[in-house]
Coordinates of C-alpha atoms in Angstrom, one line a residue:
X1 CA -44.2 7.4 -16.9
X2 CA -45.1 10.9 -15.6
X3 CA -45.7 12.2 -12.1
X4 CA -49.2 13.2 -11.0
X5 CA -49.4 15.1 -7.8
X6 CA -51.8 14.0 -5.1
X7 CA -52.7 15.7 -1.8
X8 CA -51.6 12.6 0.0
X9 CA -48.1 12.6 -1.4
X10 CA -46.4 14.8 1.3
X11 CA -48.0 12.7 4.1
X12 CA -46.7 9.5 2.6
X13 CA -43.3 11.0 1.9
X14 CA -42.9 12.1 5.5
X15 CA -44.1 8.8 6.9
X16 CA -41.6 6.9 4.7
X17 CA -38.7 9.2 5.7
X18 CA -39.5 8.9 9.4
X19 CA -40.5 5.3 9.6
X20 CA -44.0 6.2 10.7
X21 CA -46.3 3.5 9.3
X22 CA -49.2 4.3 11.6
X23 CA -49.7 7.7 9.9
X24 CA -50.5 6.0 6.5
X25 CA -51.7 2.5 7.3
X26 CA -55.3 3.6 7.2
X27 CA -54.8 5.5 4.0
X28 CA -53.2 2.5 2.3
X29 CA -56.1 0.2 3.4
X30 CA -58.5 2.6 1.7
X31 CA -56.4 3.2 -1.4
X32 CA -53.9 0.4 -1.8
X33 CA -52.7 1.8 -5.2
X34 CA -50.9 4.6 -3.2
X35 CA -48.4 2.1 -1.9
X36 CA -46.8 1.9 -5.4
X37 CA -47.6 5.4 -6.7
X38 CA -44.6 7.9 -7.1
X39 CA -44.7 10.7 -4.5
X40 CA -42.3 13.2 -6.2
X41 CA -41.0 14.4 -9.5
X42 CA -38.2 11.9 -9.4
X43 CA -40.8 9.1 -9.6
X44 CA -39.8 7.7 -6.3
X45 CA -42.3 5.3 -4.6
X46 CA -42.8 5.1 -0.8
X47 CA -40.7 1.9 -0.9
X48 CA -37.8 3.7 -2.5
X49 CA -38.0 6.5 -0.1
X50 CA -38.1 4.2 3.0
X51 CA -35.3 1.9 1.7
X52 CA -33.1 4.9 0.9
X53 CA -33.2 6.1 4.5
X54 CA -31.6 2.9 5.7
X55 CA -33.5 3.3 8.9
X56 CA -37.3 3.0 8.0
X57 CA -37.2 -0.8 8.3
X58 CA -40.6 -1.2 9.9
X59 CA -42.2 0.9 7.2
X60 CA -40.6 -1.3 4.5
X61 CA -41.6 -4.5 6.3
X62 CA -45.2 -3.4 6.6
X63 CA -45.3 -2.3 2.9
X64 CA -43.9 -5.7 1.8
X65 CA -46.5 -7.5 3.9
X66 CA -49.0 -6.2 1.4
X67 CA -47.4 -7.7 -1.7
X68 CA -49.5 -10.8 -1.5
X69 CA -52.8 -8.9 -1.3
X70 CA -51.8 -6.3 -3.9
X71 CA -50.5 -8.4 -6.7
X72 CA -49.4 -5.8 -9.3
X73 CA -45.7 -6.8 -9.2
X74 CA -44.8 -4.5 -12.1
X75 CA -45.6 -1.5 -9.9
X76 CA -43.8 -2.9 -6.9
X77 CA -40.8 -3.3 -9.1
X78 CA -41.2 0.1 -10.7
X79 CA -38.3 2.4 -11.4
X80 CA -37.6 6.1 -10.9
X81 CA -36.5 8.6 -13.6
X82 CA -32.9 7.2 -13.4
X83 CA -34.1 3.6 -14.0
X84 CA -33.4 2.6 -10.3
X85 CA -35.8 0.3 -8.5
X86 CA -35.9 -0.1 -4.7
X87 CA -33.2 -2.7 -4.8
X88 CA -30.9 -0.3 -6.4
X89 CA -31.6 2.1 -3.5
X90 CA -30.7 -0.7 -1.0
X91 CA -27.4 -1.4 -2.9
X92 CA -26.6 2.3 -3.0
X93 CA -26.9 2.9 0.7
X94 CA -25.9 -0.5 1.9
X95 CA -29.4 -1.3 3.3
X96 CA -29.0 -5.1 3.7
X97 CA -32.0 -5.6 6.0
X98 CA -34.5 -4.2 3.5
X99 CA -32.7 -5.9 0.6
X100 CA -33.2 -9.3 2.1
X101 CA -37.0 -8.6 2.6
X102 CA -37.3 -7.4 -1.0
X103 CA -35.6 -10.4 -2.6
X104 CA -37.8 -12.7 -0.5
X105 CA -41.1 -11.0 -1.2
X106 CA -40.8 -9.5 -4.7
X107 CA -40.2 -11.3 -8.0
X108 CA -36.7 -12.3 -9.2
X109 CA -36.9 -9.9 -12.1
X110 CA -36.3 -7.1 -9.7
X111 CA -32.6 -8.1 -9.4
X112 CA -31.9 -7.9 -13.2
X113 CA -33.4 -4.5 -13.9
X114 CA -30.8 -2.1 -15.3
X115 CA -30.8 1.6 -14.6
X116 CA -29.8 4.3 -17.2
X117 CA -26.2 3.5 -16.6
X118 CA -26.6 -0.2 -17.4
X119 CA -26.2 -1.3 -13.7
X120 CA -28.3 -4.0 -12.1
X121 CA -28.6 -3.8 -8.3
X122 CA -25.9 -6.6 -8.1
X123 CA -23.5 -4.7 -10.3
X124 CA -24.1 -1.4 -8.4
X125 CA -23.4 -3.2 -5.1
X126 CA -20.2 -4.6 -6.6
X127 CA -19.1 -1.2 -7.8
X128 CA -19.7 0.4 -4.5
X129 CA -17.8 -2.4 -2.6
X130 CA -20.9 -3.6 -0.7
X131 CA -19.2 -6.9 0.2
X132 CA -21.6 -7.8 3.0
X133 CA -24.7 -7.2 0.8
X134 CA -23.3 -9.3 -2.0
X135 CA -22.5 -12.1 0.5
X136 CA -25.8 -12.0 2.5
X137 CA -28.3 -11.0 -0.2
X138 CA -27.3 -11.6 -3.8
X139 CA -25.2 -14.8 -3.3
X140 CA -27.7 -16.4 -0.9
X141 CA -30.9 -15.5 -2.7
X142 CA -30.4 -14.4 -6.3
X143 CA -26.9 -14.9 -7.8
X144 CA -26.7 -17.2 -10.8
X145 CA -23.8 -17.6 -13.3
X146 CA -25.4 -15.8 -16.2
X147 CA -23.8 -13.2 -18.5
X148 CA -24.7 -10.4 -16.1
X149 CA -22.8 -12.1 -13.2
X150 CA -19.7 -12.7 -15.4
X151 CA -19.6 -9.0 -16.1
X152 CA -19.2 -8.4 -12.4
X153 CA -15.6 -9.5 -12.4
X154 CA -14.1 -6.1 -13.2
X155 CA -16.3 -4.2 -10.7
X156 CA -15.6 -6.9 -8.1
X157 CA -11.8 -6.6 -8.6
X158 CA -12.0 -2.8 -8.5
X159 CA -14.1 -2.8 -5.3
X160 CA -11.8 -5.4 -3.6
X161 CA -14.4 -8.1 -3.6
X162 CA -11.9 -10.9 -4.3
X163 CA -14.1 -13.7 -3.1
X164 CA -16.8 -12.8 -5.6
X165 CA -14.2 -12.4 -8.4
X166 CA -12.7 -15.8 -7.4
X167 CA -16.1 -17.5 -7.7
X168 CA -16.7 -15.9 -11.1
X169 CA -13.3 -16.9 -12.4
X170 CA -13.5 -20.5 -11.2
X171 CA -17.1 -21.2 -12.2
X172 CA -17.6 -19.2 -15.4
X173 CA -16.8 -20.6 -18.9
X174 CA -13.4 -19.3 -19.9
X175 CA -14.7 -17.8 -23.1
X176 CA -17.0 -15.5 -21.2
X177 CA -14.4 -13.9 -19.0
X178 CA -13.6 -10.4 -20.2
X179 CA -10.0 -9.9 -21.3
X180 CA -9.9 -6.6 -19.4
X181 CA -10.1 -8.4 -16.0
X182 CA -6.4 -9.0 -15.9
X183 CA -5.7 -5.3 -16.7
X184 CA -8.0 -4.4 -13.8
X185 CA -6.1 -6.7 -11.5
X186 CA -2.8 -5.0 -12.6
X187 CA -3.9 -1.8 -11.0
X188 CA -4.3 -3.3 -7.5
X189 CA -0.9 -3.7 -5.9
X190 CA -2.6 -4.3 -2.5
X191 CA -3.7 -7.7 -3.8
X192 CA -0.1 -9.0 -4.0
X193 CA 2.8 -9.4 -1.6
X194 CA 4.8 -6.7 -3.5
X195 CA 2.2 -4.2 -2.5
X196 CA 2.5 -4.9 1.3
X197 CA 4.1 -2.4 3.6
X198 CA 4.5 -4.5 6.7
X199 CA 8.0 -3.7 7.9
X200 CA 10.5 -6.3 9.3
X201 CA 8.4 -7.8 12.1
X202 CA 5.2 -7.7 10.1
X203 CA 7.0 -9.4 7.2
X204 CA 8.1 -12.3 9.5
X205 CA 4.6 -12.8 10.9
X206 CA 3.2 -12.7 7.3
X207 CA 5.8 -15.3 6.1
X208 CA 5.1 -17.8 8.9
X209 CA 1.3 -17.4 9.2
X210 CA -0.3 -20.6 7.9
X211 CA -2.8 -20.0 5.0
X212 CA -4.0 -22.8 2.8
X213 CA -3.1 -22.5 -0.9
X214 CA -6.0 -22.2 -3.3
X215 CA -5.9 -24.9 -6.0
X216 CA -9.1 -25.4 -7.9
X217 CA -9.2 -27.2 -11.2
X218 CA -11.6 -26.3 -14.0
X219 CA -12.7 -29.8 -15.1
X220 CA -16.4 -29.1 -14.5
X221 CA -18.5 -26.8 -12.6
X222 CA -19.7 -29.2 -9.8
X223 CA -16.2 -30.2 -8.8
X224 CA -15.2 -26.5 -8.7
X225 CA -18.1 -25.6 -6.5
X226 CA -17.3 -28.5 -4.1
X227 CA -13.7 -27.5 -3.8
X228 CA -14.5 -23.9 -3.5
X229 CA -16.8 -24.7 -0.6
X230 CA -14.0 -26.7 1.0
X231 CA -11.8 -23.7 0.7
X232 CA -14.4 -21.6 2.4
X233 CA -14.6 -24.1 5.2
X234 CA -10.8 -24.0 5.6
X235 CA -10.9 -20.2 5.8
X236 CA -13.6 -20.4 8.6
X237 CA -11.4 -22.9 10.6
X238 CA -8.4 -20.7 10.2
X239 CA -10.3 -17.6 11.2
X240 CA -11.6 -19.4 14.3
X241 CA -8.1 -20.6 15.2
X242 CA -6.9 -17.0 15.0
X243 CA -9.9 -15.6 16.8
X244 CA -8.2 -15.3 20.2
X245 CA -5.1 -13.7 18.7
X246 CA -7.2 -11.3 16.6
X247 CA -9.1 -10.2 19.7
X248 CA -6.0 -9.1 21.5
X249 CA -3.7 -8.3 18.6
X250 CA -5.5 -6.3 15.8
X251 CA -2.2 -6.0 13.9
X252 CA -2.0 -9.8 13.7
X253 CA -5.6 -10.0 12.3
X254 CA -4.7 -7.3 9.7
X255 CA -1.7 -9.3 8.5
X256 CA -3.8 -12.5 8.4
X257 CA -6.4 -10.7 6.3
X258 CA -3.7 -9.3 4.0
X259 CA -2.3 -12.8 3.4
X260 CA -5.7 -14.2 2.6
X261 CA -6.2 -11.3 0.2
X262 CA -2.8 -11.9 -1.4
X263 CA -3.6 -15.6 -1.9
X264 CA -6.9 -14.9 -3.5
X265 CA -5.3 -12.3 -5.8
X266 CA -2.6 -14.8 -6.8
X267 CA -5.2 -17.4 -7.6
X268 CA -7.3 -15.0 -9.7
X269 CA -4.1 -13.9 -11.5
X270 CA -3.0 -17.4 -12.4
X271 CA -6.4 -18.4 -13.7
X272 CA -6.9 -15.3 -15.7
X273 CA -3.5 -15.7 -17.4
X274 CA -4.4 -19.3 -18.2
X275 CA -7.7 -18.2 -19.6
X276 CA -6.1 -15.5 -21.7
X277 CA -3.7 -18.0 -23.3
X278 CA -6.3 -20.7 -23.9
X279 CA -8.9 -18.6 -25.6
X280 CA -6.9 -16.1 -27.6
X281 CA -4.7 -16.2 -30.6
X282 CA -1.1 -15.0 -30.2
X283 CA -1.8 -11.4 -31.6
X284 CA -4.7 -10.7 -29.2
X285 CA -3.0 -12.5 -26.3
X286 CA 0.1 -10.3 -26.8
X287 CA -2.0 -7.2 -26.8
X288 CA -4.1 -8.1 -23.8
X289 CA -1.2 -9.4 -21.7
X290 CA 1.1 -6.5 -22.8
X291 CA -1.5 -3.9 -21.8
X292 CA -1.8 -5.6 -18.4
X293 CA 2.0 -5.8 -18.0
X294 CA 2.3 -2.0 -18.8
X295 CA -0.2 -1.3 -16.0
X296 CA 1.5 -3.7 -13.6
X297 CA 4.9 -2.1 -14.2
X298 CA 3.5 1.3 -13.2
X299 CA 2.2 -0.2 -9.9
X300 CA 5.2 -2.4 -9.3
X301 CA 3.3 -5.7 -9.4
X302 CA 6.1 -8.0 -10.5
X303 CA 4.2 -11.2 -9.5
X304 CA 1.7 -10.5 -12.3
X305 CA 4.4 -9.7 -14.8
X306 CA 6.4 -12.8 -13.9
X307 CA 3.2 -15.0 -14.3
X308 CA 2.4 -13.4 -17.7
X309 CA 6.0 -14.1 -19.0
X310 CA 5.9 -17.7 -17.8
X311 CA 2.5 -18.2 -19.4
X312 CA 3.5 -16.5 -22.6
X313 CA 7.3 -16.0 -22.9
X314 CA 7.1 -13.8 -26.0
X315 CA 5.4 -11.0 -24.1
X316 CA 8.7 -10.1 -22.5
X317 CA 9.5 -8.2 -25.8
X318 CA 6.2 -6.3 -25.9
X319 CA 6.6 -2.6 -26.3
X320 CA 4.4 0.0 -24.7
X321 CA 4.8 3.5 -26.3
X322 CA 8.2 2.4 -27.6
X323 CA 9.5 1.1 -24.2
X324 CA 10.2 -2.6 -23.6
X325 CA 9.4 -4.1 -20.2
X326 CA 12.8 -3.2 -18.6
X327 CA 12.9 0.3 -20.1
X328 CA 9.5 0.9 -18.5
X329 CA 10.7 -0.5 -15.2
X330 CA 13.7 1.9 -15.3
X331 CA 11.5 4.8 -16.3
X332 CA 9.0 4.1 -13.5
X333 CA 11.8 3.2 -11.0
X334 CA 10.1 -0.1 -10.1
X335 CA 13.0 -2.1 -8.7
X336 CA 11.2 -5.4 -8.2
X337 CA 10.1 -5.4 -11.8
X338 CA 13.6 -4.5 -13.0
X339 CA 15.0 -7.3 -10.9
X340 CA 13.2 -9.8 -13.1
X341 CA 16.2 -9.3 -15.4
X342 CA 18.2 -11.3 -12.9
X343 CA 15.8 -14.2 -13.5
X344 CA 16.6 -14.3 -17.2
X345 CA 19.2 -16.3 -19.1
X346 CA 21.7 -14.7 -21.5
X347 CA 18.7 -13.0 -23.2
X348 CA 19.0 -10.2 -20.6
X349 CA 21.8 -8.8 -22.7
X350 CA 19.3 -8.3 -25.5
X351 CA 16.9 -6.6 -23.2
X352 CA 19.6 -4.2 -22.0
X353 CA 20.8 -3.4 -25.5
X354 CA 17.4 -2.5 -26.8
X355 CA 16.9 1.2 -27.9
X356 CA 14.0 3.6 -27.3
X357 CA 14.2 5.7 -30.3
X358 CA 17.7 7.2 -30.2
X359 CA 18.0 6.7 -26.4
X360 CA 19.4 3.6 -24.7
X361 CA 18.5 2.3 -21.3
X362 CA 21.1 4.5 -19.6
X363 CA 19.6 7.6 -21.1
X364 CA 16.3 6.5 -19.5
X365 CA 17.9 5.8 -16.2
X366 CA 19.5 9.3 -16.3
X367 CA 16.1 11.0 -16.3
X368 CA 14.5 12.1 -13.1
X369 CA 12.3 9.6 -11.4
X370 CA 8.5 10.2 -11.2
X371 CA 7.7 12.4 -8.1
X372 CA 5.5 9.7 -6.5
X373 CA 8.5 7.3 -6.6
X374 CA 10.9 9.9 -5.2
X375 CA 8.5 10.7 -2.3
X376 CA 8.9 7.2 -0.9
X377 CA 12.5 8.0 0.1
X378 CA 13.3 10.3 3.0
X379 CA 15.2 13.5 2.2
X380 CA 16.5 15.0 -1.1
X381 CA 20.0 13.7 -0.4
X382 CA 18.9 10.0 -0.1
X383 CA 16.7 10.6 -3.2
X384 CA 19.8 11.7 -5.1
X385 CA 21.7 8.7 -3.8
X386 CA 18.9 6.4 -5.1
X387 CA 19.0 8.0 -8.5
X388 CA 22.7 7.5 -8.7
X389 CA 22.3 3.8 -7.6
X390 CA 19.8 3.3 -10.5
X391 CA 22.2 5.0 -12.9
X392 CA 25.2 2.8 -11.8
X393 CA 23.1 -0.3 -11.9
X394 CA 21.9 0.2 -15.5
X395 CA 25.4 1.2 -16.5
X396 CA 26.6 -2.3 -15.6
X397 CA 24.1 -3.9 -17.9
X398 CA 24.3 -1.8 -21.1
X399 CA 26.9 -2.3 -23.7
X400 CA 30.1 -0.2 -23.2
X401 CA 29.4 1.9 -26.3
X402 CA 26.1 3.0 -24.8
X403 CA 27.7 4.6 -21.8
X404 CA 28.9 7.6 -23.9
X405 CA 26.3 7.3 -26.7
X406 CA 24.5 10.5 -27.8
X407 CA 20.8 10.9 -28.0
X408 CA 18.8 13.1 -30.4
X409 CA 19.9 16.2 -28.4
X410 CA 23.5 15.1 -28.7
X411 CA 23.7 14.4 -25.0
X412 CA 25.5 11.5 -23.3
X413 CA 23.6 9.7 -20.5
X414 CA 25.7 11.5 -17.8
X415 CA 24.9 14.9 -19.4
X416 CA 21.2 14.0 -19.3
X417 CA 21.6 13.0 -15.6
X418 CA 23.3 16.2 -14.7
X419 CA 20.7 18.3 -16.5
X420 CA 17.7 16.4 -15.2
X421 CA 18.9 16.4 -11.6
X422 CA 20.1 19.9 -11.1
X423 CA 17.1 20.9 -9.0
X424 CA 17.3 17.8 -6.9
X425 CA 21.0 18.4 -6.5
X426 CA 20.3 21.8 -5.0
X427 CA 17.6 20.4 -2.7
X428 CA 20.0 17.6 -1.6
X429 CA 22.7 20.2 -0.8
X430 CA 20.2 22.2 1.3
X431 CA 18.9 19.1 3.0
X432 CA 22.5 18.1 4.0
X433 CA 23.2 21.6 5.3
X434 CA 20.0 21.8 7.3
X435 CA 20.6 18.4 8.8
X436 CA 24.2 19.0 9.8
X437 CA 24.0 22.7 10.9
X438 CA 22.0 22.0 14.0
X439 CA 24.0 18.9 14.8
X440 CA 27.2 21.0 14.4
X441 CA 26.1 23.4 17.1
X442 CA 25.3 20.5 19.5
X443 CA 28.6 18.8 18.8
X444 CA 30.5 22.1 19.4
X445 CA 28.7 22.6 22.7
X446 CA 29.6 19.1 23.9
X447 CA 33.3 19.6 22.9
X448 CA 33.3 22.8 25.1
X449 CA 31.6 21.3 28.0
X450 CA 33.6 18.1 28.1
X451 CA 36.9 19.9 27.8
X452 CA 36.0 22.3 30.6
X453 CA 34.8 19.3 32.8
X454 CA 38.1 17.6 32.3
X455 CA 39.9 20.6 33.8
X456 CA 37.5 21.4 36.6
X457 CA 37.1 17.9 37.9
X458 CA 34.4 17.2 40.6
X459 CA 35.6 17.6 44.2
X460 CA 38.7 19.5 43.2
X461 CA 42.3 18.5 44.0
X462 CA 44.3 17.7 47.1
X463 CA 47.3 19.7 48.2
X464 CA 49.5 17.4 46.2
X465 CA 47.5 18.1 43.0
X466 CA 45.7 14.7 42.9
X467 CA 41.9 14.6 42.6
X468 CA 40.0 14.2 45.8
X469 CA 37.9 11.3 44.4
X470 CA 40.8 9.6 42.6
X471 CA 40.2 6.2 44.2
X472 CA 36.4 6.3 43.7
X473 CA 35.0 4.1 40.9
X474 CA 32.5 6.8 40.0
X475 CA 35.4 9.2 39.4
X476 CA 37.1 6.8 36.9
X477 CA 33.7 6.4 35.2
X478 CA 33.4 10.2 35.0
X479 CA 36.9 10.6 33.5
X480 CA 36.5 7.8 30.9
X481 CA 33.0 9.0 29.9
X482 CA 34.2 12.6 29.7
X483 CA 37.2 11.7 27.6
X484 CA 35.1 9.5 25.3
X485 CA 32.5 12.3 24.9
X486 CA 35.2 14.8 24.0
X487 CA 36.7 12.4 21.4
X488 CA 33.4 11.4 19.8
X489 CA 32.0 15.0 19.8
X490 CA 35.2 16.2 18.1
X491 CA 34.9 13.5 15.5
X492 CA 31.2 14.4 14.9
X493 CA 32.1 18.1 14.6
X494 CA 34.8 17.4 12.0
X495 CA 32.5 15.2 10.0
X496 CA 29.7 17.8 10.0
X497 CA 32.2 20.5 9.0
X498 CA 33.4 18.2 6.2
X499 CA 29.8 18.0 4.9
X500 CA 29.3 21.8 5.1
X501 CA 32.5 22.5 3.1
X502 CA 31.9 19.7 0.6
X503 CA 31.7 20.6 -3.1
X504 CA 28.3 18.8 -3.4
X505 CA 29.0 17.1 -6.8
X506 CA 26.4 14.5 -7.9
X507 CA 28.7 11.5 -7.2
X508 CA 29.4 12.7 -3.7
X509 CA 25.8 11.8 -2.8
X510 CA 26.5 8.1 -3.6
X511 CA 29.0 7.3 -0.8
X512 CA 31.1 10.3 0.4
X513 CA 28.4 12.5 1.9
X514 CA 26.2 9.7 3.4
X515 CA 29.4 8.2 5.0
X516 CA 30.3 11.5 6.6
X517 CA 26.7 11.9 7.8
X518 CA 26.6 8.4 9.3
X519 CA 29.9 8.9 11.2
X520 CA 28.7 12.3 12.4
X521 CA 25.4 11.2 13.7
X522 CA 26.8 8.0 15.3
X523 CA 29.6 10.0 17.0
X524 CA 27.1 12.7 18.2
X525 CA 24.8 10.1 19.7
X526 CA 27.8 8.4 21.5
X527 CA 29.0 11.8 22.8
X528 CA 25.6 12.7 24.1
X529 CA 25.3 9.3 25.9
X530 CA 28.9 9.6 27.3
X531 CA 28.1 13.2 28.5
X532 CA 25.1 12.0 30.3
X533 CA 27.0 9.2 31.9
X534 CA 29.7 11.6 33.1
X535 CA 27.0 13.9 34.5
X536 CA 25.4 11.0 36.4
X537 CA 28.8 9.9 37.7
X538 CA 29.5 13.5 39.0
X539 CA 26.2 13.6 40.9
X540 CA 26.9 10.2 42.4
X541 CA 30.3 11.4 43.6
X542 CA 29.0 14.6 45.2
X543 CA 25.9 13.1 46.8
X544 CA 26.8 9.6 47.7
X545 CA 27.5 10.4 51.4
X546 CA 24.2 12.2 51.9
X547 CA 21.9 10.6 49.5
X548 CA 22.8 6.9 49.0
X549 CA 19.9 6.0 46.7
X550 CA 20.8 8.7 44.2
X551 CA 22.4 6.4 41.6
X552 CA 19.2 4.7 40.3
X553 CA 17.1 7.8 39.7
X554 CA 20.1 9.7 38.2
X555 CA 20.7 6.9 35.7
X556 CA 17.0 6.9 34.8
X557 CA 16.9 10.7 34.3
X558 CA 20.1 10.9 32.3
X559 CA 18.8 8.3 29.9
X560 CA 15.9 10.4 28.9
X561 CA 17.7 12.8 26.5
X562 CA 19.7 9.9 25.1
X563 CA 16.5 8.0 24.4
X564 CA 14.8 11.1 22.8
X565 CA 17.8 11.6 20.5
X566 CA 17.7 8.0 19.5
X567 CA 14.0 8.1 18.9
X568 CA 14.2 11.1 16.7
X569 CA 17.4 10.4 14.7
X570 CA 17.7 6.6 14.8
X571 CA 15.1 5.9 11.9
X572 CA 17.0 8.4 9.7
X573 CA 20.4 6.9 10.6
X574 CA 19.1 3.3 9.9
X575 CA 17.8 4.4 6.5
X576 CA 21.0 6.1 5.6
X577 CA 23.1 3.1 6.7
X578 CA 20.9 0.6 5.0
X579 CA 20.8 2.6 1.8
X580 CA 24.5 3.1 1.7
X581 CA 26.0 -0.1 3.1
X582 CA 23.0 -2.5 3.2
X583 CA 22.2 -5.3 0.6
X584 CA 21.7 -3.9 -2.9
X585 CA 18.1 -3.3 -3.9
X586 CA 19.1 -4.8 -7.3
X587 CA 19.3 -8.6 -6.9
X588 CA 17.7 -11.9 -7.8
X589 CA 14.4 -12.2 -6.1
X590 CA 13.6 -15.8 -7.1
X591 CA 15.3 -18.9 -8.5
X592 CA 12.5 -19.2 -11.0
X593 CA 13.8 -18.7 -14.5
X594 CA 11.4 -16.7 -16.6
X595 CA 13.1 -16.6 -20.0

């Protein structure tokens, strides 16, 4: 089809753009063929132009009112030079209002037209994540379980349309589900609990929030449809129950939505694994599941890996580019995937003893972690500590002879570690020095101030040398606080000096340096708090006769610097303490035996 210019084209073009039906209604009555004639070189019709604005709804409505009187449906459903019809335009811009009008007024063939990229309007909407349009337009008016709909599962997963993917998985014949669907799911950590970043409080709310499990058998399509509808009804009831909470606590609503998403992702995963095993021979199943597992390791989705191993145990020995599952977990520093080793029987010894070329698992652990994994940890020093924790953990699993085994470059694992981490070691040294230098200055100042305050006590001394306020409670509070501040600041100063004069060897970052930093930061915090208490006690002593109400505002004011210090340093302190003395990140995550 070629474009033929007409004098009326600019007028129609402008009317469609600006939702101005009155300018062209008379023209269309005289020449109805202009309603479907392309108005530019891209072969766009007035309907396409108006739908593409997502605002010319009245223009579209008036146009579609003429479908019954102007019956040339092929022209109404015409396409532009890219193969897109007006429904493609609606999917592209998310124009749900006009899409509903079109699927009601125009023939059903409009929904199955493919553009030059092979996308139908439904497929395009799925790729662009138009969830509302799929729910309100395609599901309600046009969706049927044909080959085209089954092909939507990957775009639906990629766009986060889990409800659509769930319908397709449950209702489609298992032999029509594409094997690549599981691989697509393996790139979406946000669909699984392991991908959540909710924190402690959010995790508790997530754990106790009631969400119905999705259990839908595949005996026959009608039963599946009925149960799926029951699930939707349950969701509606749950959502209405949480409506009040959601209104006043958006964070609760977000956690609720995350848990629903996780449940749907888990249901899709289980059914896809089952489908892959049922319809494929062992060679193809191993390849498909192995490829999905390799992707899942990269994104840390241990739930999917665990499900694949339970469904097809032999996949645990699948090798991707020469790496087995646990080698890949070590290489990618995915601790939750690596921890699946704790859910194995004695076979974990075989997994640990496997070789990657001339390198063993400890050589792999000795290499520097990917930058995107290191960036999840605060500070180069803690990054170095985490790398050492990985090395020590893998060292406990490998055979003794592998600890000092040579690779193709004639390097032992520790030699590889030293060479790979030399830059990170320098960064960790600088991070430690920067963190402690400023704190050292503060600690030294507090030592000086508290020592001077102990000599020049408030109120002075009597003729017999005893302090004037000796019998005042505030004076005893001052002396105790001042002595405690002097002691704690001195301790802090010594710890920071110990860090600054350290040799900064690799192993020092595992316990020695973090321990000194913890003691230094805690002591400094206590010395600041004690100094403020001593200051408040001094003011109370000097002003209690003249200003009796001084105590309360003084306490409030002196608590400000203590609170600011805690707010700025406490998160770092907690992270260091947890990383050094908290529960090991390497542990059994579930009692479920996988192999």
